[in-house]
Amino acid sequence: MERISLNLDKTFDFISKDSVFAYKEVIENHNRALFNKTGKGNDFLGWTTLPTSISEAELKDYEATAAKLIAKNIDIFVVIGIGGSYLGAKAVVDALSDSFAHLKERKNPFILFAGQNISEDYLFELRELLKNKEYALAVISKSGTTTEPALAFRLLKNDIEEKYGKVEANERIVAITDESKGALRSLATTKGYKTFVIPDDVGGRYSVLTPVGLLAIAVAGFDIRALVIGAVDMQNATGIDVPFEENLAAQYAATRNELYKNGKKVEILVNFNPKLHFLAEWWKQLYGESEGKDGKGIFPAAVDFSSDLHSMGQYIQEGERTLFETVLSIANPDREVRVPTDADDLDGLNFLSGKRVDEVNKMAELGTMLAHVDGGVPNIQIVLPKLNEYYLGQLIQFFEMACGLSGYTLGVNPFDQPGVEAYKKNMFALLEKPGFEEATKAIKKRL
Ligand code: PA5
């Protein structure tokens, strides 16, 4: 099977190829440290070999649970979670779904998310919608204590119990959490929900290939086996003994570190297909939470082109020269649309007659890359032969491997997120949560 490919040529006007390949030894050592679990954050390295560790029994369980929920003729499957307990499933489902799935007849339920914000409007409107729909819920939290999903679940649990009665509601709720810790685990055990365990050594943002992502992806009707096979192939292609010259994740990690050293502090993940919007959101979380610490880290940003060429394009072309772009390119689109000939040609578009719309898109992509490079923005290109489960599986494992290597090269622990606690502490102090009395007094003095 073909692999996704990495093209670094359009960075070599800014950094030399030699300077990138000079990371060989360092990154090969980091790769060994990831697999041998000898580096920072080594309690959270289960994802490195996760693809090959997924058993047939686990896949069957996800598929059977999905089938059982679908058999209830649900219109909507609500996935409650935030951060790594949300973005992976959203990224894959959106990338593979029809752009207008929510407005068309569908074989599978539509996946909606909750607990990824605390907006009262969002929760009100979601609950209004669900009143007239058939639905089921998954509640996902590794810690089992995160406020946003806990709050959303409290509301939706009451609603689903009211609508279907407690016994049937319990049949429609799946909890995905730690094996033994956290409030969600106790709640799920008390209620007798179907549960899946998030492995201890896989952190949230590296967990899309666990039940955290795979159950919702299966309910949406996508082939989780192909996704896992893609990830397995990439696990092998970036394995412990793979030399730097053949390891795409190692080369991507080296290039972005070298660009960062040369003043390129912002990486923009670019797509030319709006289905990839949430893949970029997942990538932003993966890299932002993994690398942004100790006063260091590339700021991960994202744009959807060509839409954003008419908003952010000006800045990227001529603003601060601290940017580089990583373009996610899909070689072959799934569908075919050709430009028709028009006898009057009043719009002057007959020069495109007979061409595929994708050819126009590809020329926009190439033209943009050349223009941005001319404007001082190095470009990395990652090509997926097609947008399907198999190549997405490869891409997920590729980005995760590269993130671990890149974080180690930067000198940070890519597997913790201590900075996320600061807002929680203030929020709890402001809400006068029991146990936060001192913090409440202190914060109130600042208001
Ligand atoms: O990557 C991470 O660990 C975080 O983004 C978590 O996924 C996020 O904070 C949600 O945590 P939990 O699954 O414990 O509710």
mmCIF file of C-alpha atoms and ligand atoms in Angstrom, residues 82-85 140-146 149 198 203-206 285 289 417 420 424, ligand 1:
data_model
loop_
_atom_site.group_PDB
_atom_site.id
_atom_site.type_symbol
_atom_site.label_atom_id
_atom_site.label_comp_id
_atom_site.label_asym_id
_atom_site.label_seq_id
_atom_site.Cartn_x
_atom_site.Cartn_y
_atom_site.Cartn_z
ATOM 1 C CA ILE A 82 -13.478 17.771 25.685
ATOM 2 C CA GLY A 83 -9.908 18.102 24.392
ATOM 3 C CA GLY A 84 -8.449 14.709 23.605
ATOM 4 C CA SER A 85 -11.762 13.106 24.560
ATOM 5 C CA ILE A 140 -15.841 10.226 27.695
ATOM 6 C CA SER A 141 -13.389 11.440 30.305
ATOM 7 C CA LYS A 142 -10.085 9.821 31.125
ATOM 8 C CA SER A 143 -9.789 11.542 34.504
ATOM 9 C CA GLY A 144 -13.523 11.209 35.040
ATOM 10 C CA THR A 145 -13.513 14.567 36.790
ATOM 11 C CA THR A 146 -13.469 17.183 33.999
ATOM 12 C CA PRO A 149 -18.310 16.967 30.150
ATOM 13 C CA ILE A 198 -8.924 4.244 28.328
ATOM 14 C CA GLY A 203 -2.938 10.568 27.322
ATOM 15 C CA GLY A 204 -6.077 12.277 25.993
ATOM 16 C CA ARG A 205 -4.615 13.897 22.880
ATOM 17 C CA TYR A 206 -2.952 10.617 21.842
ATOM 18 C CA GLN A 285 -4.357 20.431 20.440
ATOM 19 C CA GLU A 289 -0.599 21.004 24.544
ATOM 20 C CA GLN A 417 -0.237 19.597 30.386
ATOM 21 C CA VAL A 420 -4.304 23.509 31.805
ATOM 22 C CA LYS A 424 -9.600 25.364 36.437
HETATM 23 O O1 PA5 B 1 -4.719 15.676 26.088
HETATM 24 C C1 PA5 B 1 -5.214 15.728 27.209
HETATM 25 O O2 PA5 B 1 -4.853 14.983 28.127
HETATM 26 C C2 PA5 B 1 -6.340 16.696 27.526
HETATM 27 O O3 PA5 B 1 -6.640 17.534 26.460
HETATM 28 C C3 PA5 B 1 -7.597 15.930 27.915
HETATM 29 O O4 PA5 B 1 -7.971 15.107 26.861
HETATM 30 C C4 PA5 B 1 -8.762 16.872 28.262
HETATM 31 O O5 PA5 B 1 -8.365 17.763 29.239
HETATM 32 C C5 PA5 B 1 -9.963 16.072 28.751
HETATM 33 O O6 PA5 B 1 -9.609 15.290 29.855
HETATM 34 P P1 PA5 B 1 -10.485 14.089 30.374
HETATM 35 O O7 PA5 B 1 -10.566 13.068 29.299
HETATM 36 O O8 PA5 B 1 -9.772 13.603 31.580
HETATM 37 O O9 PA5 B 1 -11.852 14.643 30.678
#
